[in-house]
XYZ file of C-alpha atoms in Angstrom:
695
model
C 127.441 22.619 59.914
C 127.776 20.947 63.255
C 125.896 23.042 64.930
C 122.659 22.912 63.076
C 122.922 19.452 63.205
C 123.473 18.862 66.831
C 120.115 21.622 67.279
C 118.490 19.385 65.042
C 119.012 16.414 66.496
C 117.884 17.640 70.492
C 114.624 18.762 68.695
C 114.184 15.677 67.135
C 114.905 13.972 70.505
C 112.293 16.242 72.247
C 109.497 15.572 69.830
C 110.579 11.983 69.762
C 110.158 12.201 73.325
C 107.069 13.991 73.615
C 104.651 11.751 71.585
C 106.234 8.223 73.527
C 104.809 9.815 76.343
C 101.548 9.634 75.317
C 101.195 5.983 73.554
C 103.695 4.599 76.198
C 101.193 4.213 79.186
C 98.947 2.606 76.244
C 101.256 0.025 75.194
C 103.323 -0.916 78.352
C 100.614 -0.267 80.711
C 102.518 -2.474 83.989
C 105.565 -0.270 83.219
C 103.320 3.161 83.541
C 100.860 3.031 86.630
C 98.192 5.095 86.448
C 98.388 8.362 88.187
C 96.551 7.883 91.790
C 93.043 10.460 91.976
C 92.624 13.246 93.309
C 91.502 13.314 96.840
C 87.646 13.539 98.185
C 87.260 16.487 100.394
C 88.111 15.731 103.613
C 91.055 13.364 102.295
C 94.179 13.858 103.329
C 96.239 15.805 100.497
C 93.518 17.993 99.254
C 94.560 21.357 100.077
C 92.216 23.668 101.860
C 92.603 27.135 101.167
C 90.847 28.615 104.651
C 93.476 26.828 106.742
C 95.272 28.235 104.525
C 94.382 31.695 105.104
C 93.185 30.930 108.991
C 96.861 29.528 109.851
C 97.988 31.320 112.958
C 101.502 33.114 112.795
C 104.332 30.950 112.601
C 101.983 27.972 112.227
C 102.730 25.109 109.624
C 100.273 25.957 106.846
C 100.695 22.386 105.446
C 100.135 20.798 109.134
C 97.651 23.425 109.555
C 96.044 21.913 105.749
C 96.328 18.037 106.950
C 94.090 18.341 110.281
C 91.265 20.356 108.915
C 91.185 17.458 105.639
C 91.949 15.029 107.708
C 88.072 14.779 110.047
C 90.347 12.123 111.878
C 93.214 13.880 112.382
C 93.530 14.393 115.962
C 95.050 18.264 116.584
C 97.438 18.900 119.484
C 95.633 18.989 122.520
C 96.645 21.569 125.232
C 97.904 20.954 128.330
C 94.853 19.203 130.965
C 92.820 18.456 127.869
C 92.129 14.890 126.104
C 92.583 15.367 122.001
C 88.872 15.844 120.770
C 88.313 14.741 117.666
C 86.042 16.176 114.320
C 82.937 15.043 112.939
C 83.611 12.771 109.498
C 82.316 14.900 106.423
C 80.502 12.385 104.588
C 77.871 12.854 101.949
C 74.342 11.061 103.345
C 72.744 9.316 101.165
C 68.751 8.432 100.679
C 67.021 6.908 98.255
C 64.488 8.463 94.979
C 60.772 9.247 95.685
C 58.251 10.971 94.664
C 55.227 12.029 96.859
C 51.695 13.072 96.427
C 49.622 14.767 98.023
C 46.189 15.443 98.107
C 45.984 11.244 95.658
C 42.278 11.033 96.510
C 41.684 14.471 94.743
C 38.157 16.193 94.503
C 36.336 12.884 95.768
C 38.645 13.131 99.042
C 37.438 17.161 99.056
C 40.729 17.829 97.958
C 41.199 20.711 95.637
C 44.452 20.665 95.104
C 46.899 17.201 94.122
C 50.675 18.123 94.289
C 53.460 15.890 93.607
C 56.478 16.190 95.515
C 60.159 14.489 94.775
C 62.952 13.670 96.999
C 64.929 15.907 95.477
C 65.846 19.031 96.481
C 62.769 18.768 98.907
C 61.070 20.216 95.572
C 57.539 20.441 93.578
C 57.087 18.540 90.351
C 54.085 19.802 89.412
C 50.394 21.040 91.480
C 47.279 20.287 89.761
C 43.800 21.602 90.306
C 41.018 18.712 90.915
C 37.969 20.411 89.521
C 36.523 18.666 87.092
C 35.129 22.515 86.265
C 39.442 23.140 85.370
C 40.960 20.944 82.847
C 43.838 21.508 79.924
C 42.073 22.316 77.097
C 41.459 19.484 74.964
C 39.819 17.696 77.535
C 41.926 14.786 79.056
C 42.940 15.931 81.843
C 43.277 17.392 84.897
C 44.565 21.341 84.623
C 48.802 21.727 86.165
C 49.054 24.768 87.866
C 52.941 24.800 87.808
C 55.230 22.214 86.686
C 54.610 21.889 82.981
C 57.482 21.044 80.297
C 59.579 23.716 79.028
C 61.695 23.453 76.285
C 65.151 22.903 77.139
C 67.826 24.473 74.702
C 71.438 22.553 75.362
C 72.830 20.698 78.246
C 70.980 24.184 80.688
C 68.582 22.935 83.378
C 65.633 24.005 83.975
C 65.104 24.503 88.756
C 61.801 23.024 90.165
C 59.430 25.196 92.038
C 60.360 25.427 95.862
C 63.840 24.374 94.942
C 66.658 26.269 97.785
C 69.793 26.949 97.864
C 72.389 27.433 101.221
C 75.547 28.265 100.844
C 77.057 26.948 104.038
C 75.590 23.417 103.388
C 76.603 23.901 99.181
C 79.645 24.235 99.535
C 79.966 21.382 101.856
C 77.971 19.549 98.269
C 80.619 21.190 95.615
C 82.892 19.040 96.813
C 80.748 15.380 95.984
C 80.080 17.127 92.624
C 76.099 18.436 93.575
C 74.063 20.478 96.195
C 71.368 20.893 97.480
C 68.753 21.213 94.474
C 70.644 18.237 93.130
C 71.104 15.499 96.068
C 68.230 13.249 97.293
C 66.251 14.897 101.003
C 65.484 12.452 103.906
C 62.079 12.062 104.503
C 61.866 12.624 107.426
C 57.399 12.428 108.221
C 54.516 11.931 106.669
C 50.705 11.139 106.596
C 48.364 12.012 104.176
C 47.386 16.219 104.498
C 51.765 16.455 104.587
C 55.549 14.847 104.048
C 58.486 16.496 105.613
C 61.501 16.938 104.424
C 65.355 17.526 106.214
C 68.840 17.285 104.325
C 71.995 17.619 107.249
C 75.185 18.586 106.196
C 78.200 16.848 105.343
C 80.278 18.323 107.913
C 77.009 18.303 110.527
C 76.960 21.468 111.357
C 73.280 22.623 109.839
C 70.208 20.440 109.075
C 67.403 21.889 106.804
C 63.994 21.320 106.731
C 60.818 21.754 104.309
C 57.654 20.602 105.419
C 54.510 20.482 102.729
C 50.549 20.732 104.008
C 47.718 20.492 102.400
C 44.157 20.692 103.459
C 40.954 19.763 102.515
C 38.340 21.768 101.180
C 33.864 22.675 101.759
C 33.745 21.853 97.870
C 30.603 23.840 97.889
C 32.584 27.422 99.122
C 35.151 26.844 97.443
C 34.538 29.421 94.824
C 34.344 31.823 97.736
C 36.942 30.049 100.314
C 41.128 30.005 99.259
C 41.744 27.428 101.461
C 41.304 24.333 99.027
C 43.795 26.029 96.897
C 46.979 26.984 99.841
C 49.902 24.874 100.255
C 51.591 25.887 103.016
C 55.481 25.396 103.028
C 57.493 26.009 106.011
C 61.373 26.343 106.300
C 63.288 25.340 109.181
C 67.074 25.795 109.722
C 69.215 24.429 112.354
C 72.152 24.902 114.385
C 74.430 22.078 115.869
C 77.780 22.963 115.764
C 79.198 24.626 117.966
C 79.349 28.180 117.033
C 77.701 30.887 115.549
C 76.233 30.844 112.389
C 74.999 33.605 109.916
C 73.554 32.596 106.745
C 70.512 33.174 103.920
C 68.799 30.795 101.689
C 67.947 31.432 97.880
C 63.612 29.689 97.503
C 63.091 29.581 93.671
C 59.455 30.417 92.438
C 57.266 28.657 90.609
C 58.082 27.390 87.444
C 56.486 26.092 84.587
C 53.573 28.671 84.645
C 51.031 27.243 81.279
C 50.305 29.201 79.070
C 47.095 28.360 77.156
C 46.128 29.077 73.458
C 49.502 31.095 73.420
C 48.612 31.887 69.530
C 45.249 34.237 70.346
C 45.295 34.865 74.435
C 46.367 38.732 74.092
C 47.842 37.902 78.433
C 50.792 35.958 78.683
C 52.783 35.236 81.757
C 53.380 37.682 84.006
C 55.270 38.242 87.432
C 53.385 39.626 90.110
C 54.340 41.350 93.756
C 52.605 43.446 96.150
C 55.213 45.501 98.492
C 54.946 47.473 101.631
C 55.556 50.753 101.757
C 55.380 52.077 105.127
C 55.251 49.368 107.676
C 52.886 50.952 109.906
C 50.337 50.435 107.170
C 51.059 46.620 106.285
C 47.545 46.773 104.358
C 48.657 49.419 101.765
C 50.272 47.773 98.743
C 51.871 48.618 95.751
C 51.021 46.463 93.031
C 53.715 45.627 90.007
C 53.147 43.518 86.977
C 56.388 42.644 84.758
C 55.526 41.176 81.567
C 57.579 38.427 79.681
C 58.472 41.180 76.619
C 59.745 43.715 79.684
C 61.735 41.370 81.328
C 63.134 39.695 78.493
C 64.349 43.766 77.696
C 65.518 44.284 80.519
C 68.012 41.292 80.872
C 69.428 41.564 77.342
C 70.658 45.110 78.230
C 71.581 44.202 81.176
C 73.872 41.345 79.942
C 75.334 44.226 77.020
C 76.196 46.194 80.080
C 72.878 48.687 80.823
C 70.906 49.233 83.445
C 70.458 46.050 85.588
C 67.649 43.826 85.810
C 64.150 45.306 88.644
C 64.548 43.927 92.013
C 62.111 44.376 94.784
C 63.521 44.870 98.546
C 60.350 46.109 100.284
C 58.704 44.291 102.526
C 56.022 41.850 100.583
C 53.047 40.553 101.123
C 53.110 38.288 98.138
C 55.457 37.395 95.418
C 54.627 35.022 92.037
C 53.558 34.290 88.815
C 49.798 35.088 86.578
C 48.403 33.758 83.158
C 45.018 34.843 82.241
C 42.891 32.584 84.160
C 45.428 31.030 87.233
C 47.783 32.487 89.361
C 51.171 30.351 91.688
C 51.470 33.126 94.541
C 53.910 32.528 97.868
C 52.699 34.565 100.556
C 54.611 35.188 104.050
C 53.211 34.184 106.745
C 54.312 36.731 109.711
C 53.052 37.113 113.113
C 50.497 39.382 114.236
C 53.283 41.499 116.006
C 55.372 41.938 113.035
C 53.027 42.611 110.194
C 55.363 44.218 108.467
C 58.470 41.416 108.922
C 60.431 41.926 106.461
C 61.418 37.958 105.509
C 63.602 38.395 101.834
C 66.131 40.570 101.219
C 65.524 40.726 97.498
C 63.182 40.145 94.960
C 64.450 38.983 91.941
C 62.713 38.704 88.757
C 64.172 35.197 86.498
C 63.769 34.327 82.342
C 63.658 30.163 82.879
C 63.214 29.525 79.594
C 63.836 32.505 76.475
C 61.284 31.297 73.349
C 61.320 32.552 70.019
C 58.840 35.354 70.314
C 59.874 37.291 74.390
C 56.255 37.829 74.851
C 55.587 33.948 75.329
C 59.174 33.379 77.172
C 58.492 31.446 80.619
C 59.302 32.733 83.757
C 59.456 32.823 87.637
C 61.376 34.700 90.285
C 64.217 34.198 93.258
C 64.065 35.121 96.887
C 66.930 35.630 98.667
C 66.451 35.877 102.399
C 67.445 38.462 104.790
C 70.520 37.793 106.898
C 69.997 34.827 109.033
C 71.746 34.586 113.051
C 72.243 31.221 114.922
C 73.926 30.224 117.903
C 74.882 26.952 119.234
C 71.504 24.377 119.013
C 68.837 27.447 118.011
C 66.191 27.266 114.873
C 64.357 29.690 112.687
C 61.421 29.364 111.044
C 59.710 30.779 107.809
C 56.047 30.018 107.189
C 54.988 30.971 103.830
C 51.026 30.424 101.531
C 51.174 29.301 98.563
C 48.126 29.563 96.318
C 48.001 27.415 93.354
C 43.992 28.099 91.385
C 42.588 29.605 89.280
C 41.435 33.899 89.286
C 39.040 34.547 91.145
C 37.869 37.742 92.863
C 36.227 36.247 95.763
C 39.614 33.253 96.457
C 42.648 36.328 96.336
C 40.733 38.685 98.219
C 40.394 37.288 101.861
C 44.185 36.685 100.966
C 44.529 40.325 99.793
C 45.909 38.898 96.307
C 43.019 40.774 94.715
C 44.770 42.939 92.638
C 46.482 39.837 90.525
C 42.526 40.094 88.953
C 42.789 43.694 86.544
C 38.840 44.266 86.202
C 40.977 48.065 84.364
C 39.714 51.775 85.633
C 35.803 50.892 85.601
C 36.493 48.239 87.700
C 33.551 48.438 89.618
C 31.691 48.236 86.661
C 33.666 45.150 85.487
C 32.817 43.231 89.150
C 28.818 44.624 88.285
C 28.822 42.650 85.397
C 30.712 39.355 86.775
C 27.617 39.802 89.262
C 25.615 39.426 86.614
C 26.909 36.721 84.566
C 27.218 34.399 87.671
C 23.416 35.557 89.033
C 22.053 33.724 85.434
C 25.083 30.761 85.082
C 24.346 29.631 89.161
C 20.851 31.132 90.298
C 18.883 30.575 87.252
C 20.459 28.089 85.619
C 21.468 29.303 82.294
C 24.705 28.354 80.167
C 26.541 30.617 80.283
C 26.093 31.706 76.583
C 22.954 32.868 76.807
C 23.467 34.150 80.446
C 26.135 36.749 78.226
C 22.818 37.079 75.904
C 20.400 37.713 78.781
C 23.462 40.028 80.402
C 23.402 42.185 77.167
C 20.150 42.807 77.590
C 19.996 43.879 81.078
C 22.803 46.530 79.916
C 21.160 47.618 76.499
C 18.011 47.852 78.988
C 19.330 49.942 81.476
C 21.176 52.451 78.749
C 17.432 52.411 76.795
C 16.659 56.196 78.068
C 20.095 57.767 76.469
C 20.080 55.266 73.365
C 16.609 56.714 72.643
C 17.558 60.645 72.688
C 20.609 59.422 70.637
C 18.605 57.310 68.215
C 15.637 60.724 68.113
C 18.209 62.298 67.313
C 20.352 61.163 64.484
C 16.970 60.757 63.076
C 15.893 63.831 63.333
C 18.984 64.951 61.506
C 18.405 62.787 58.104
C 15.578 64.952 57.972
C 17.150 68.412 58.811
C 20.442 67.560 57.167
C 19.281 68.816 53.872
C 17.953 72.610 55.419
C 21.082 72.664 57.595
C 23.242 72.079 53.940
C 21.387 75.436 52.319
C 22.295 77.182 54.747
C 25.588 76.224 54.437
C 24.868 77.099 50.706
C 23.500 80.664 51.382
C 26.421 81.833 54.209
C 29.426 79.999 52.307
C 31.999 82.325 51.840
C 30.301 84.741 55.060
C 31.320 82.575 58.211
C 29.797 85.353 60.849
C 26.947 85.250 59.165
C 27.029 81.325 58.994
C 26.842 81.361 63.131
C 24.216 83.086 63.656
C 21.614 80.870 61.227
C 23.438 78.023 61.924
C 22.119 79.186 65.730
C 19.192 79.693 65.328
C 18.829 76.452 62.990
C 19.385 74.644 66.180
C 17.215 76.889 68.683
C 14.274 77.260 66.113
C 14.460 73.251 65.730
C 15.909 72.236 69.693
C 18.821 69.828 67.914
C 22.022 70.240 69.726
C 25.317 67.409 67.623
C 26.171 67.329 71.316
C 23.516 65.163 72.255
C 24.015 62.471 69.793
C 27.695 62.480 71.177
C 26.913 61.864 74.890
C 25.298 58.746 74.923
C 28.468 57.288 73.278
C 30.663 59.203 74.963
C 28.060 57.941 78.159
C 28.427 54.282 77.129
C 32.063 53.904 76.429
C 32.789 53.179 80.895
C 30.298 50.016 80.222
C 31.650 48.621 77.420
C 34.756 49.069 78.433
C 33.343 47.013 82.317
C 31.793 44.960 80.403
C 35.067 43.727 77.953
C 36.928 43.525 80.728
C 34.492 41.453 82.774
C 33.232 38.812 79.399
C 38.312 38.823 78.963
C 38.388 38.094 83.268
C 35.821 35.959 83.169
C 36.650 31.988 84.182
C 33.562 30.485 83.373
C 33.464 31.318 80.045
C 36.390 28.560 79.200
C 35.416 25.363 77.773
C 31.931 26.660 77.983
C 30.449 24.758 74.642
C 27.776 27.019 72.789
C 26.404 25.422 69.923
C 30.182 24.848 66.557
C 31.836 26.832 69.574
C 33.915 24.524 72.488
C 35.967 27.441 74.013
C 33.707 30.886 74.799
C 36.729 32.449 76.150
C 38.779 31.201 72.921
C 38.204 32.477 69.184
C 35.134 30.351 67.827
C 37.847 27.940 65.315
C 35.455 26.299 63.186
C 38.150 24.778 61.312
C 42.603 25.062 60.969
C 43.421 26.395 57.345
C 46.347 23.611 58.171
C 48.698 26.628 57.426
C 49.810 30.381 58.211
C 48.083 33.113 56.886
C 50.857 35.169 55.854
C 51.423 38.733 57.617
C 48.398 38.237 59.972
C 49.565 35.200 61.250
C 45.934 33.592 60.705
C 45.165 29.594 61.340
C 41.916 28.807 62.083
C 38.539 30.142 60.096
C 37.165 32.331 63.113
C 32.759 32.687 62.006
C 31.945 35.240 65.593
C 34.109 37.858 64.637
C 33.482 38.155 61.509
C 29.228 38.147 61.646
C 30.376 40.911 64.364
C 32.281 43.494 62.331
C 29.048 42.297 59.318
C 26.105 43.670 61.593
C 29.060 46.810 62.522
C 28.843 47.916 59.087
C 25.305 47.002 58.791
C 24.429 49.726 61.662
C 26.397 52.211 59.913
C 25.035 52.107 57.607
C 21.359 52.120 58.024
C 21.489 54.987 60.807
C 24.199 57.602 60.167
C 22.723 60.248 59.037
C 23.572 62.090 55.813
C 27.191 63.780 55.331
C 26.142 67.319 54.883
C 29.750 68.493 53.832
C 32.848 67.037 51.787
C 34.349 66.504 55.292
C 32.061 64.472 56.754
C 31.765 62.579 53.185
C 34.874 62.329 54.109
C 35.207 61.449 57.018
C 32.214 58.435 56.814
C 35.210 56.944 53.919
C 37.894 56.606 56.633
C 35.182 54.390 58.915
C 34.545 52.105 56.394
C 38.355 52.244 55.803
C 37.927 51.082 59.786
C 36.066 48.945 59.876
C 38.758 47.116 57.640
C 41.198 47.797 60.784
C 38.681 46.715 63.699
C 38.046 43.639 61.824
C 41.455 42.184 61.620
C 41.478 43.349 65.600
C 38.372 41.867 66.597
C 39.582 38.186 64.691
C 41.068 36.836 68.357
C 38.376 38.132 70.326
C 37.314 35.317 72.327
C 33.759 33.725 71.089
C 31.578 35.460 74.598
C 32.363 38.727 73.526
C 31.668 38.253 69.801
C 28.214 36.427 71.753
C 27.706 40.121 72.910
C 28.839 41.924 70.379
C 26.297 40.196 67.946
C 23.725 40.423 70.544
C 24.592 43.788 71.194
C 24.008 45.128 67.069
C 20.712 43.345 67.335
C 19.474 45.077 69.879
C 20.569 47.962 68.396
C 18.835 47.289 65.327
C 15.688 46.907 66.141
C 16.010 49.590 69.037
C 16.699 52.361 66.235
C 14.016 50.271 63.532
C 11.171 50.690 66.746
C 12.026 54.443 67.611
C 11.927 55.425 64.355
C 8.343 56.079 64.700
C 9.074 59.407 67.446
C 9.566 61.402 63.630
C 6.947 61.425 61.399
C 5.474 59.287 58.877
C 6.480 61.659 55.493
C 10.125 62.372 57.736
C 9.556 65.585 58.815
C 10.292 67.252 62.305
C 8.455 69.556 64.079
C 9.158 72.579 63.961
C 9.321 74.514 67.635
C 6.177 76.783 67.952
C 6.980 80.272 68.666
C 6.115 81.854 71.865
C 2.270 83.438 72.069
C 0.807 86.211 74.055
C -2.237 84.300 75.520
C -4.448 85.971 78.203
C -4.042 84.174 81.069
C -6.105 83.153 83.852
C -6.975 86.348 86.689
C -6.132 83.239 89.198
C -3.440 81.657 87.590
C 0.271 83.289 88.948
C 2.859 84.466 86.872
C 5.007 81.146 85.348
C 8.997 81.779 87.084
C 11.315 82.938 83.497
C 13.394 79.487 83.887
C 16.677 80.400 83.702
C 18.817 79.278 80.455
C 20.695 76.387 80.688
C 24.546 75.303 80.561
C 23.835 74.793 76.466
C 22.541 78.267 76.863
C 25.028 80.446 78.810
C 27.842 78.704 76.169
C 25.938 80.142 73.287
C 25.221 83.564 74.659
C 28.934 83.831 75.670
C 29.723 82.389 71.426
C 27.906 85.140 70.704
C 29.541 87.256 72.728
C 32.628 86.786 71.865
C 32.199 86.723 68.294
C 30.907 90.250 68.674
C 33.627 91.641 70.613
C 36.027 90.030 68.160
C 34.051 91.657 64.858
C 34.009 94.943 66.903
C 37.496 94.671 66.849
C 38.288 93.619 63.366
C 35.808 96.844 62.360
C 37.828 99.308 64.731
C 41.151 97.722 63.466
C 40.358 97.928 59.739
C 39.051 101.726 60.813
C 42.157 102.364 62.055
C 45.039 101.107 59.637
C 42.713 103.146 56.562
C 43.089 105.705 58.911
C 46.755 105.769 59.472
C 47.392 104.734 55.766
C 45.503 108.626 54.960
C 47.621 110.111 57.228
C 50.576 108.798 56.121
C 49.670 109.507 52.191
C 49.119 113.568 53.655
């Protein structure tokens, strides 16, 4: 019993002691002094693990640590040498400032206005000064990078072109900061350029970052990329007595604006062009990585799957793009080394994931190759950075034309854009009327094909009853129907494929025109009637809510008119069905029109304007071409060849060789005859064998 009381007393004493030590310093602060603060880097008493690891055999680790930690400590000097004092480790601080390059804007012949920040010597934002490039509400100039990014939690959003340098960041870590967060010194500044610098706390390394922009010839602003280029130099200087090996990591463009996210079909993408063979530096492989694909790769990598893709080949350019604008980094190389590898790797980065993965904010991280710096030496890397519109004329001079993707029929798309540009810039028409005239030009060029298609379609309407009679007559005799059908084609010169061929020939033209109008930046913010932006749906009014399942939030009139005209054309010009299968096909086509209506509902107004103009042209064209068919609806039959007596002096005409279609018919007839003979001989053989068995 006494033992239990003793144990209870000891336990109660320990609990009271712990409780007392928690409240006593607050009640009697003079009796319980505060503990000394932890020494910062470089102060006495800070344990240096590196000093312990580097201490020589037989040397006291505590002495080594004390010597390395205290910058004022004097090392024992060798015999005959004076004691040498190490430089004092201190954090350099500079005032926070923002510098704007190209502040005079478009009036001062600057196409870029860039705000730079001493914090991280990074870019806050880059703005286009051309009055054509405003935000969609037309209230301010368009910012290519530096647009606000919704932040989740306490995550820090990086800035464009901030950097990491392990040797300096390692020293700044002891002060609770980094190169990306500390304010740099402004070493030099003028109207077109600024140079930032930062010296490491140990004064062994110093890094410089210079930005420059140039004035542009405003008359050539759609042909010369000079005004859209911001040049950047990164210089690292070794002030120490030792050789230093280092790498740096450069943050790519951040905050690229995604416009009209509810209706666009082109979201943020990462663009990289790699040089596969150093012997051919101008031959590159273009790579495009969408936001949705990168988010998917990142999630798989976190779950232990395949790591996120990165690129280790020398790059021609790397950056981001949206539908109409792009931000690219282009390394400058000497003529002696046009394929020099400046970056060890280019890694895609999800800056902030969105609920809809395709809308996520992206960037890239560029890790340099290893740089060896001897005593008092330096290394300089220079870059051009393009912030501007996606125009082929601007991107091709800097070898980045692949950023504008015009699809398989790029030649046709370029021609369409050239015609559109001619009507607007040379004739002086608004873009809406330029699209209408472009439609007239395209349909006019295809008139011979359309005429042939229309005549065949009208002929089919007249011949449909006769063809149906042949089908009914030879319903159960496919071989006889095939012969009668070929005779029917020959008699009336009817070729079903001729009606389909024009449509097939028009597909490349249609696709090229579609991609050209979808990529035409000049349609952005172009007005027409109630349409405020030809590059977006016309949005006559807002519903105020999202329609379930489809998510439509605005009433778009032009896509509805487009589909109505499609249906009208189909009803007016489709020949009557000649069989139940064809009738079912027509019904399926009607249902497809409903599906096409949903697909077209968010199509840009400029494309709808083309479809409407093209449909109206087609209706008028078909109506006029009906005159090629007899008024009573009959078709002139092909006359049989006659044996008329020719003039004596008239030489006999050479017999025309059979065409491709005729040869196909002959081959089909021959194959049919061979199949018939083979089947009849098989039947005879089977009958004979049965008779032999009975015997």
